[in-house]
Every structure is written in C-alpha cells, then in structure tokens.
PDB file of C-alpha atoms and ligand atoms in Angstrom:
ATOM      1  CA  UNK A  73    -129.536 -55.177 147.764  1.00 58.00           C
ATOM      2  CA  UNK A  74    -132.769 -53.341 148.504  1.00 65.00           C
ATOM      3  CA  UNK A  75    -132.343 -49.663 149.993  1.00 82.00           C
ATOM      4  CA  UNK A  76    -128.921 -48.750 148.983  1.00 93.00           C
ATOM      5  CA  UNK A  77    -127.081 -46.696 146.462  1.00 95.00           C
ATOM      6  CA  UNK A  78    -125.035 -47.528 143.427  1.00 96.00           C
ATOM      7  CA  UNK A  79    -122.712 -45.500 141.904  1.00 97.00           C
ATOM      8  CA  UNK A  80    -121.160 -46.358 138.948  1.00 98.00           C
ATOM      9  CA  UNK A  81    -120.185 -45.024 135.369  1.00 98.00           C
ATOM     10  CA  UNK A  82    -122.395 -46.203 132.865  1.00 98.00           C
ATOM     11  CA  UNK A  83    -123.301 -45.431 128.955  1.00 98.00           C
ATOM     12  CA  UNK A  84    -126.958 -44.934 127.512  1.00 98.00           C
ATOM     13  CA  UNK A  85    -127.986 -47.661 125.726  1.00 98.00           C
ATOM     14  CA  UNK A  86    -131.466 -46.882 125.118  1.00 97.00           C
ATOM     15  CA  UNK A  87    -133.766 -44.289 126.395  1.00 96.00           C
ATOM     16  CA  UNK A  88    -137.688 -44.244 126.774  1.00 97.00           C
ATOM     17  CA  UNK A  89    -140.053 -41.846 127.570  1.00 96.00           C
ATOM     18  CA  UNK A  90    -142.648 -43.258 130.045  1.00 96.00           C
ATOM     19  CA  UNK A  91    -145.682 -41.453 131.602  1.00 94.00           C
ATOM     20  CA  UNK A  92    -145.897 -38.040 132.101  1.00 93.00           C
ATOM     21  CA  UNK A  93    -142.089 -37.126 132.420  1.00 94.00           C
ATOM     22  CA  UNK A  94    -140.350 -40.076 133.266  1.00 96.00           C
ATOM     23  CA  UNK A  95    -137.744 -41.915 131.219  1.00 96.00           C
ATOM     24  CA  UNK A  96    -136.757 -45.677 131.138  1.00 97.00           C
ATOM     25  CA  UNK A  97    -133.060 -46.098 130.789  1.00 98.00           C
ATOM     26  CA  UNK A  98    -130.679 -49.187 129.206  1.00 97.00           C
ATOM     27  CA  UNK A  99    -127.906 -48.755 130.337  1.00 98.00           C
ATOM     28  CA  UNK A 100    -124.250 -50.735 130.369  1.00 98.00           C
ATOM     29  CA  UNK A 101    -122.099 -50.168 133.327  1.00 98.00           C
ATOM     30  CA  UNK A 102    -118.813 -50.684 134.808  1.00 97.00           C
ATOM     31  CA  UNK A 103    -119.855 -52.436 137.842  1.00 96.00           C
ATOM     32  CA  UNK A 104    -123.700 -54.583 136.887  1.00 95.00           C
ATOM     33  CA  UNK A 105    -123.343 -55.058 133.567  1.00 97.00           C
ATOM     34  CA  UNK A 106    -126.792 -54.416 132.256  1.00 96.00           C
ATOM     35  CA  UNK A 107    -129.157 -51.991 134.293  1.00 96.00           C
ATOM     36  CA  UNK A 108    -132.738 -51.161 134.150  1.00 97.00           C
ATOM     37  CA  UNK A 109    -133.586 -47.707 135.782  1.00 98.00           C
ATOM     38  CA  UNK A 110    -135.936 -44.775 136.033  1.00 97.00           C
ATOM     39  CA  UNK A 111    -135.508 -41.073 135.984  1.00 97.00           C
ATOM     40  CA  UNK A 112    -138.431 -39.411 137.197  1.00 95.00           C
ATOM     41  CA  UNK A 113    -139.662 -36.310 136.056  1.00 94.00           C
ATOM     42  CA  UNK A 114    -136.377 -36.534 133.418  1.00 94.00           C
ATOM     43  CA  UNK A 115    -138.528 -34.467 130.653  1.00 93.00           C
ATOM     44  CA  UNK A 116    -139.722 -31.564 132.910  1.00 92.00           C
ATOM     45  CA  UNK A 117    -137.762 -28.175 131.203  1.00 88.00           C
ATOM     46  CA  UNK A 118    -135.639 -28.119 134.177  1.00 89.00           C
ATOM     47  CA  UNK A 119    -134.685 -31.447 135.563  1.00 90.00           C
ATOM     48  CA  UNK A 120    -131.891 -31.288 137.256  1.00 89.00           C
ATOM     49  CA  UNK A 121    -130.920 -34.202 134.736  1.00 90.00           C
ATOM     50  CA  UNK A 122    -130.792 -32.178 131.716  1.00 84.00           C
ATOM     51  CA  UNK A 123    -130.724 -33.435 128.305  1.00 88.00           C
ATOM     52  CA  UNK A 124    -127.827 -35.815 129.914  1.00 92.00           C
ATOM     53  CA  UNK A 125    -130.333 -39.108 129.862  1.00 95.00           C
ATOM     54  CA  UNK A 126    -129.921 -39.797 125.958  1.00 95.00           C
ATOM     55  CA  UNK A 127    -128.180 -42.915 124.000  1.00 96.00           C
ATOM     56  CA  UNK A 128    -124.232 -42.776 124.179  1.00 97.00           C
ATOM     57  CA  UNK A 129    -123.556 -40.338 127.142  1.00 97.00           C
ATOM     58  CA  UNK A 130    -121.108 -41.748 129.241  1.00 98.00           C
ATOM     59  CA  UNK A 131    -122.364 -40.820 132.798  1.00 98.00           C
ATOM     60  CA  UNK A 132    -120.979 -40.951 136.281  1.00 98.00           C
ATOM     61  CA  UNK A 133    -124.478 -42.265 137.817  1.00 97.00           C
ATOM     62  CA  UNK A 134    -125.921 -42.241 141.696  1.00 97.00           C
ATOM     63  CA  UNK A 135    -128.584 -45.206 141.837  1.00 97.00           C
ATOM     64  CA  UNK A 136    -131.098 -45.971 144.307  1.00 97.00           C
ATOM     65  CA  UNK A 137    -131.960 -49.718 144.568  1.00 94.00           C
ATOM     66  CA  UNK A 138    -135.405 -50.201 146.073  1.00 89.00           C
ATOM     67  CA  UNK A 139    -137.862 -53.336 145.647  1.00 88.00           C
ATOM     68  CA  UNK A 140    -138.556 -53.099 142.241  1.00 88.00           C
ATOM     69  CA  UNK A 141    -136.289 -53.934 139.100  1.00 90.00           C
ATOM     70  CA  UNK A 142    -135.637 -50.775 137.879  1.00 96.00           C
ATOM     71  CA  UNK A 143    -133.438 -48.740 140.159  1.00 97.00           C
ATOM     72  CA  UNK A 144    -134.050 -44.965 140.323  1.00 97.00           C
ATOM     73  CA  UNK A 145    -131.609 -42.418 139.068  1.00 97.00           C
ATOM     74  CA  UNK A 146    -130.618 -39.742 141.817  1.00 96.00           C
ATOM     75  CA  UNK A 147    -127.568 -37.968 140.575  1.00 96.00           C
ATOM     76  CA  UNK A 148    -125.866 -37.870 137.424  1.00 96.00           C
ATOM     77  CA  UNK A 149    -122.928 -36.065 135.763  1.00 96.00           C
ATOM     78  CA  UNK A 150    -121.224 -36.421 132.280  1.00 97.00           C
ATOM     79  CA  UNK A 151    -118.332 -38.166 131.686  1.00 97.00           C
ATOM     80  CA  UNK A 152    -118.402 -37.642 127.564  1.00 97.00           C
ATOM     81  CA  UNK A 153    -121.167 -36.420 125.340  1.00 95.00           C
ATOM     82  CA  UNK A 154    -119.552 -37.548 122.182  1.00 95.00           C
ATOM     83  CA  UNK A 155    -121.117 -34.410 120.594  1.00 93.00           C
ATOM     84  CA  UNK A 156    -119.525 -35.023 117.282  1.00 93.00           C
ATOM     85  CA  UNK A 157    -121.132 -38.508 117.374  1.00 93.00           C
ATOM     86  CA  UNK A 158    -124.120 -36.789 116.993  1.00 90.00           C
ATOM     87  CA  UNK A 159    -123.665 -34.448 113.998  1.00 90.00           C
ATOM     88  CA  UNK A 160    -122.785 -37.518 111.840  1.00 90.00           C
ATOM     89  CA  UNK A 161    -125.426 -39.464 110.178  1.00 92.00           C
ATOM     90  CA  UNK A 162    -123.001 -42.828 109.685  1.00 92.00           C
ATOM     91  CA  UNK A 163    -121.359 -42.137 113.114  1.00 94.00           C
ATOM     92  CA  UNK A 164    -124.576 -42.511 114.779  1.00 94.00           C
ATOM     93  CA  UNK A 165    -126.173 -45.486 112.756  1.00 95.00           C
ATOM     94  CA  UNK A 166    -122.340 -47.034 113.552  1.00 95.00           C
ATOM     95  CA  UNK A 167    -123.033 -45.961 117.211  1.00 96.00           C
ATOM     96  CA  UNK A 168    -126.713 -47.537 117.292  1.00 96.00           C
ATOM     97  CA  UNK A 169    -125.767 -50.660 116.076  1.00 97.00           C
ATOM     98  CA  UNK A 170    -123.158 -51.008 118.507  1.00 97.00           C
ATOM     99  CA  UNK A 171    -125.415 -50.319 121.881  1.00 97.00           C
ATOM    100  CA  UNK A 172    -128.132 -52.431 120.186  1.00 96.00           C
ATOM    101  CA  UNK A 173    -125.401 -55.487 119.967  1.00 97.00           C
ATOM    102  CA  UNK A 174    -124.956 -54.487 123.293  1.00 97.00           C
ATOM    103  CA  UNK A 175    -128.169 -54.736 124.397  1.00 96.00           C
ATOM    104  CA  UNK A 176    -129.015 -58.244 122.995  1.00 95.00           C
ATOM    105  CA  UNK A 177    -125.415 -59.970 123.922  1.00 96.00           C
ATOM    106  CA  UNK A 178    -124.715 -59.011 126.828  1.00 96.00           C
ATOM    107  CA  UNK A 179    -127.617 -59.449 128.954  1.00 89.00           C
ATOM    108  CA  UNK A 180    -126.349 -60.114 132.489  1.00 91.00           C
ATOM    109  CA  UNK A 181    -125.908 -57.928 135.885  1.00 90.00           C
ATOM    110  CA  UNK A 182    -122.563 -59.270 135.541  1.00 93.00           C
ATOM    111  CA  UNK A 183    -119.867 -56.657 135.059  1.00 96.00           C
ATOM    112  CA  UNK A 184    -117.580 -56.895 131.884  1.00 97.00           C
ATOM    113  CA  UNK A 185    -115.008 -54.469 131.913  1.00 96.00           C
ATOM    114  CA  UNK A 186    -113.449 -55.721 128.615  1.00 97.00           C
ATOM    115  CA  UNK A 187    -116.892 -55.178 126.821  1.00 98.00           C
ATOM    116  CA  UNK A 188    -117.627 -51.958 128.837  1.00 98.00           C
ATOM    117  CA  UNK A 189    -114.178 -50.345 127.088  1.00 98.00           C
ATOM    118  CA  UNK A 190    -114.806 -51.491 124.172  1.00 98.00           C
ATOM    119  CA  UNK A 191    -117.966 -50.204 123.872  1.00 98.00           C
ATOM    120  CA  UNK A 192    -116.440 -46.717 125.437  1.00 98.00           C
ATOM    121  CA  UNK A 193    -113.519 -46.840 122.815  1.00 97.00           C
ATOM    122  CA  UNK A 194    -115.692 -47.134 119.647  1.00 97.00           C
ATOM    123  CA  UNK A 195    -117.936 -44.499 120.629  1.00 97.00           C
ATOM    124  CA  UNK A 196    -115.126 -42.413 121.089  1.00 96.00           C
ATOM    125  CA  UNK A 197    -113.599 -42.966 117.908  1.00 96.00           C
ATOM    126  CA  UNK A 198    -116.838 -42.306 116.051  1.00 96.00           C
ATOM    127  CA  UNK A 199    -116.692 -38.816 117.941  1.00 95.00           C
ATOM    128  CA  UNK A 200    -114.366 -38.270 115.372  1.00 89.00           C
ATOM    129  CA  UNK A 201    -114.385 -35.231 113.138  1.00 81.00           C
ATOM    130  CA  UNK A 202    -114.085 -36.970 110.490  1.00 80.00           C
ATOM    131  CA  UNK A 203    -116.277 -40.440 111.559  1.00 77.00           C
ATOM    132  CA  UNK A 204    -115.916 -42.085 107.684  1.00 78.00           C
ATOM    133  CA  UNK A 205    -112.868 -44.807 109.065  1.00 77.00           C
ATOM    134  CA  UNK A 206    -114.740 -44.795 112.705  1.00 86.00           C
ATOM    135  CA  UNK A 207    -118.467 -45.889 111.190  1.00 91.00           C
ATOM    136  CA  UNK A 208    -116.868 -48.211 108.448  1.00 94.00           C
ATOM    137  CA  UNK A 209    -118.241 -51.585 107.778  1.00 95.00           C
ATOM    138  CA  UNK A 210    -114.397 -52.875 108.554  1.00 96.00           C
ATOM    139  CA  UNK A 211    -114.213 -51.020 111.924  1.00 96.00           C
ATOM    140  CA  UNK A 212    -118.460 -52.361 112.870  1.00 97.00           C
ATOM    141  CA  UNK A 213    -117.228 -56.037 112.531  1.00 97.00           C
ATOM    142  CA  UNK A 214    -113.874 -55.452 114.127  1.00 97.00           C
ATOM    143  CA  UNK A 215    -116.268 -54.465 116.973  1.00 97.00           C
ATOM    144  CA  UNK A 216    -118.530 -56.941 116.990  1.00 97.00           C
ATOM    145  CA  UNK A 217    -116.016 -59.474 116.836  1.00 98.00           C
ATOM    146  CA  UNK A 218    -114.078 -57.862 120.118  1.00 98.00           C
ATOM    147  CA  UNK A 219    -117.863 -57.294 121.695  1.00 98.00           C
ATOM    148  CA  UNK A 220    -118.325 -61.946 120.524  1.00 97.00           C
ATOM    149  CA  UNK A 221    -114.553 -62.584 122.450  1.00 97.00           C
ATOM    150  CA  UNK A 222    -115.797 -60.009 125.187  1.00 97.00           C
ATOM    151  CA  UNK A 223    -118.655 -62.328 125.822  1.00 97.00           C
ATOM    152  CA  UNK A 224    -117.449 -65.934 125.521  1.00 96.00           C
ATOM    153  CA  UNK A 225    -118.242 -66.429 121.879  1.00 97.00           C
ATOM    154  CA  UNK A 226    -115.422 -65.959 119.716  1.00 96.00           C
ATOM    155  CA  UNK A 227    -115.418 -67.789 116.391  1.00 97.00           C
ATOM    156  CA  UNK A 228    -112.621 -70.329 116.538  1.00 97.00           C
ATOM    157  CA  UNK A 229    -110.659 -69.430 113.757  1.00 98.00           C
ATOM    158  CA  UNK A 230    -107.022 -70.404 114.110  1.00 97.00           C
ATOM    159  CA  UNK A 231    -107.871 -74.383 113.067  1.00 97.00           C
ATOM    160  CA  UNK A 232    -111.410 -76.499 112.111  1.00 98.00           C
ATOM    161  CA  UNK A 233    -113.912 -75.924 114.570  1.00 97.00           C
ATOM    162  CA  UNK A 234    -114.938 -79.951 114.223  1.00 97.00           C
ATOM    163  CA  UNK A 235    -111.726 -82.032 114.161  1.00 97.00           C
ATOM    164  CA  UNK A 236    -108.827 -79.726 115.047  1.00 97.00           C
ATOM    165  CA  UNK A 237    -106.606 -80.049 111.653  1.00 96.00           C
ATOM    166  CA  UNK A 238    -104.800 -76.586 111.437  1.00 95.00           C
ATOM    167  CA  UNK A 239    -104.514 -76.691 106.818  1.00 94.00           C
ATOM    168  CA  UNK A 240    -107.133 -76.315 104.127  1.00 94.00           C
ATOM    169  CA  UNK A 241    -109.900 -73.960 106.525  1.00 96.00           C
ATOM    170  CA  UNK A 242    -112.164 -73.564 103.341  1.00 95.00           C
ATOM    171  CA  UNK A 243    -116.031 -73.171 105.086  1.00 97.00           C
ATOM    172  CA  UNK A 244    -117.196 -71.690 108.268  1.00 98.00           C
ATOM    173  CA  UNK A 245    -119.721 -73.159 110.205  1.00 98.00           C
ATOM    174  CA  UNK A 246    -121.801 -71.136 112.716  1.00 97.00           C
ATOM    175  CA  UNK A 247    -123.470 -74.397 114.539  1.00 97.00           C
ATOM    176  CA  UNK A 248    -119.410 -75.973 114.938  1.00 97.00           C
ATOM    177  CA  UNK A 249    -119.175 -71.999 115.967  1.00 97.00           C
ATOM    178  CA  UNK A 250    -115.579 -71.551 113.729  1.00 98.00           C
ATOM    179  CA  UNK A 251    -113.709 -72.433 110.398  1.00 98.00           C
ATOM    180  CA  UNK A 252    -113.783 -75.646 109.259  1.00 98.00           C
ATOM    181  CA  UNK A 253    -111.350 -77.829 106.978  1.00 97.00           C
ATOM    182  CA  UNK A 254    -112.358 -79.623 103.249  1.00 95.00           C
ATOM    183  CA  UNK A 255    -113.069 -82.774 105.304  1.00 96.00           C
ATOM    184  CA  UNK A 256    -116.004 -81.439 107.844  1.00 96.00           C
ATOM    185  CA  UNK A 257    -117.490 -78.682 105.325  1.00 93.00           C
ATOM    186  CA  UNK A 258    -120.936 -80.235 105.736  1.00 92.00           C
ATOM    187  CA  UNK A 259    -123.090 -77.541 106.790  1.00 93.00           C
ATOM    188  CA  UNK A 260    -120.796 -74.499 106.336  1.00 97.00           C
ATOM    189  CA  UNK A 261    -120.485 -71.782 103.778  1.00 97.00           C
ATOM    190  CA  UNK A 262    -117.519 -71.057 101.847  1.00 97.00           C
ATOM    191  CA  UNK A 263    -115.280 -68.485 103.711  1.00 97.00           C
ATOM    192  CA  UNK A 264    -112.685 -67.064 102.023  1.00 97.00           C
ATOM    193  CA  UNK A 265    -108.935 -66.518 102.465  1.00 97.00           C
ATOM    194  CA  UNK A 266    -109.273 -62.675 102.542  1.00 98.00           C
ATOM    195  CA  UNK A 267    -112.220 -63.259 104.689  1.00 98.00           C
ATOM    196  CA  UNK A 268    -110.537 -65.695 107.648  1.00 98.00           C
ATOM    197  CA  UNK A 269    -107.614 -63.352 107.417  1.00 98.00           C
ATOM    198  CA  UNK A 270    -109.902 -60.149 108.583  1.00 98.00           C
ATOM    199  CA  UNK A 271    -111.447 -61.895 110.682  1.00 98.00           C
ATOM    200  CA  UNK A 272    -107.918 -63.334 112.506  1.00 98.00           C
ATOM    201  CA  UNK A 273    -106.573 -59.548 111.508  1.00 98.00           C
ATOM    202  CA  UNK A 274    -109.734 -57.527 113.316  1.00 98.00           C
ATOM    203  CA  UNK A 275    -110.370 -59.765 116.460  1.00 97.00           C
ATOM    204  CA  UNK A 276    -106.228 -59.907 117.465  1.00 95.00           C
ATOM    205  CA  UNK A 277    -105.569 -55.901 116.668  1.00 96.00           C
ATOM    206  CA  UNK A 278    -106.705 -52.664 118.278  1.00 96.00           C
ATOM    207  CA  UNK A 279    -110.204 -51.467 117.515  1.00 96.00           C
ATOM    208  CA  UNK A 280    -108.461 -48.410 115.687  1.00 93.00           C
ATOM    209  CA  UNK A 281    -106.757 -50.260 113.074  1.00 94.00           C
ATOM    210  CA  UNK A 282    -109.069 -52.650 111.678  1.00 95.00           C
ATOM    211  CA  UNK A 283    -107.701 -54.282 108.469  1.00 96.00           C
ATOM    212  CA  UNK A 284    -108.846 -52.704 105.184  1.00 95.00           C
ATOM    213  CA  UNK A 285    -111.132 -55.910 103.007  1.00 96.00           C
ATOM    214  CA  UNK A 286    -113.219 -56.200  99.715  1.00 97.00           C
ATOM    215  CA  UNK A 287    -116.982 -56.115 100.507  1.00 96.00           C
ATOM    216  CA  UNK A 288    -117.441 -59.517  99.804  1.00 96.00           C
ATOM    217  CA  UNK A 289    -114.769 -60.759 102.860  1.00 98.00           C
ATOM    218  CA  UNK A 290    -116.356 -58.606 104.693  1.00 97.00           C
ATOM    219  CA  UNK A 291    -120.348 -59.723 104.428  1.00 97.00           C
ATOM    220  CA  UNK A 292    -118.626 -63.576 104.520  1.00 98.00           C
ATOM    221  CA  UNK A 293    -117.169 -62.178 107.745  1.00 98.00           C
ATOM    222  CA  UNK A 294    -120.377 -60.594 108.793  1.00 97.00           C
ATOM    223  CA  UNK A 295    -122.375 -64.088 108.102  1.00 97.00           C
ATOM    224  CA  UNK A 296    -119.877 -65.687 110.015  1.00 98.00           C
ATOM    225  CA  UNK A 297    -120.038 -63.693 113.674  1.00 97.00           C
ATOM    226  CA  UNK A 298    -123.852 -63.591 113.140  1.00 97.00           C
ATOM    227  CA  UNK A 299    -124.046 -67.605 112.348  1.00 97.00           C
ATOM    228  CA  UNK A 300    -122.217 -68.284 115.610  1.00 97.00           C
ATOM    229  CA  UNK A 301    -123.801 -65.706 117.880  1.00 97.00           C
ATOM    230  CA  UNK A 302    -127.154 -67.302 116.286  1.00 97.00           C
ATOM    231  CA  UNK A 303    -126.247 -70.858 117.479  1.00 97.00           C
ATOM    232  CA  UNK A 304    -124.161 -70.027 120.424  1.00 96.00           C
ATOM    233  CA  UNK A 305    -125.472 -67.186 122.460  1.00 96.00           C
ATOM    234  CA  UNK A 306    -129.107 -67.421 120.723  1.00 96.00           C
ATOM    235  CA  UNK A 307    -129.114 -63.531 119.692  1.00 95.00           C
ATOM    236  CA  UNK A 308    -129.759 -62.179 116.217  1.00 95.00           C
ATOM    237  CA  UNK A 309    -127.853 -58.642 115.397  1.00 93.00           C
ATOM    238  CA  UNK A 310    -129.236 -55.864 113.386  1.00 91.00           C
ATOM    239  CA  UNK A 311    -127.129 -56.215 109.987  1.00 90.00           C
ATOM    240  CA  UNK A 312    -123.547 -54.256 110.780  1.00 86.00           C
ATOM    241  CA  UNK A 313    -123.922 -51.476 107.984  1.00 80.00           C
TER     242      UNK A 313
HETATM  243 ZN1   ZN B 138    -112.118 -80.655 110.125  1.00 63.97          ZN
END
C-alpha cells in the first residue's frame, strides 16, 4: 500500500550500486517474499547504513512504500553478518549459489517462511569455522532440494512419476517431474539406486546432515532437481558446485 512502512527481517540477496551513491537491493524477507528496494546515498563514507547493505546480512529492515516498485530503505540493523561466511572462498561460492537459486525460484511478494529458514539455516551453517561439510556438493543439493519442496516443486520420488507403480524406479524424468519405472522410461535418464536414495535421504532429513554420496549420484541427483525445476517452474540454476 502506497505511503506506509514495512518492517520486516530480510537477507541480501543481491546488491547494486546505482548512481552516485545509491544501492539497489534483492532481498528475501519474512513477510513479501521477494523485495525490490533502494538505499539512497548507501555508499557515502558515513551512511548511517554502513557496510550493512551487502549479500547475506540478515537485517531487521524499516521500508518505506511509495508509488514506485522499489521501496526505500529507512532504518536498518543486523541480525547476523555471517562474518566467517566471508573469509571462506567455498563458503561463499556455496552461499552465492544459494541466494542466486533464490532469486530465480522464488519470485513472488508472497511470503515463504519455510524457504526464508532455510535459506537463514544454510547460511548459518556455512558461517562455520570450518565451512568444508557446510559448502559441500552433498549439503548444496540437500538445499536445493528443501528450497524445490519449499516452492511447490519437489521431484516425486517415492513411486513413477507417470503411472504410479511403487518397484523397479530405474530413470528420472524432469518433464513427468519424478522417478519413473522400466515401463514409462521414455524420455528419462538413468538414475541410480545410490542416487534416488540421496535424493529421498537429503529432501526428508535436516539440512545439517545431508547423506554422504559418490560424485556420480550426486551430478544424477543434480540433473534431476535441475530437469524438473526446468520443466516445472521454468528456471535454470547456476550448476550447484
Ligand atoms: Zn511407470
């Protein structure tokens, strides 16, 4: 609504400079989902913003909604810097990845509090002091695969995606958007046992403890939640690792 305030928590997803001193942010929050909004004079040496406006800060936000589509940033404090996030060369490609996937899947002013945690408890984790577990490739598809259910596109994966039978699930199929049996493999790619099992592994337990898999489960995997966000929610990720 034009002409009042929002105030919500929020994280970074992307920052821009624009004009002299501004900055354009991306930004996922608790309460609308995706945001658009502008911090003026952001890059002056002492805005009252600080160096607070940069991808992954968690911030407690004050938002003014005028006319326009962006909605203008009037007070901000921290809720987590994830400092050690930003020391670590795989924690912050992990980190990247993750608020780009963000960015292109979930879209809408609508608020997603399972998506917005998520998103919170995997940057946390890859504040870790020691980020190696945190920014593996296991843990990145773990998270995309809780970011797919977040967002309504889940792989089916617990029987064939095209006629229901629950025994031999020996292809996956991206357009039938799940594993498929021997009879209805037109179309797929082979998926593996080791693979389906990481997948049914990763998406049912917590973020923290996703399953240790070979590398070639895990790109079958990979091919897999991309195939079916390709089809179903018409978004192409940046590869996971
Ligand atoms: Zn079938």
């Amino acid at each position: 609504m034009p002409g009042t305030t929002l105030k919500t928590e929020a994280i970074v997803l992307r920052s821009i400079r624009y004009g002299e001193a501004d900055r354009i942010l991306h930004l996922y929050s608790v309460r609308r989902g995706r945001i658009g909004a502008i911090a003026k004079g952001a890059r002056r040496p002492r805005s009252r913003f600080g160096g607070r406006l940069e991808p992954f800060f968690r911030l407690d936000l004050l938002l003014h909604e005028g006319r326009g589509e962006l909605l203008t940033v009037t007070g901000v404090s921290t809720v987590d810097g994830y400092p050690r996030l930003r020391s670590s060369g795989p924690a912050l490609n992990a980190g990247a990845r993750a608020c780009d996937a963000v960015l292109r899947l979930l879209d809408s002013a609508e608020p997603n509090p399972p998506a917005y945690n998520l998103l919170c408890r995997y940057l946390a984790m890859l504040d870790d002091p020691d980020p190696a577990r945190a920014a593996s490739l296991e843990t990145a598809l773990a998270f995309r695969l809780k970011l797919a259910l977040a967002a309504g596109f889940a792989p089916e994966l617990a029987s064939c995606a095209r006629c229901g039978e629950a025994e031999h699930l020996s292809g996956f199929s991206g357009a039938a958007g799940g594993v498929v049996c021997a009879s209805c493999e037109a179309g797929s790619f082979a998926l593996s046992e080791a693979a389906h099992r990481f997948m049914v592994e990763a998406i049912g337990g917590p973020l923290t403890e996703a399953p240790p898999a070979e590398e070639l489960a895990l790109r079958q995997a990979e091919r897999a939640i991309s195939e079916t966000l390709e089809h179903h929610a018409h978004v192409q990720l940046r590869p996971a690792a």
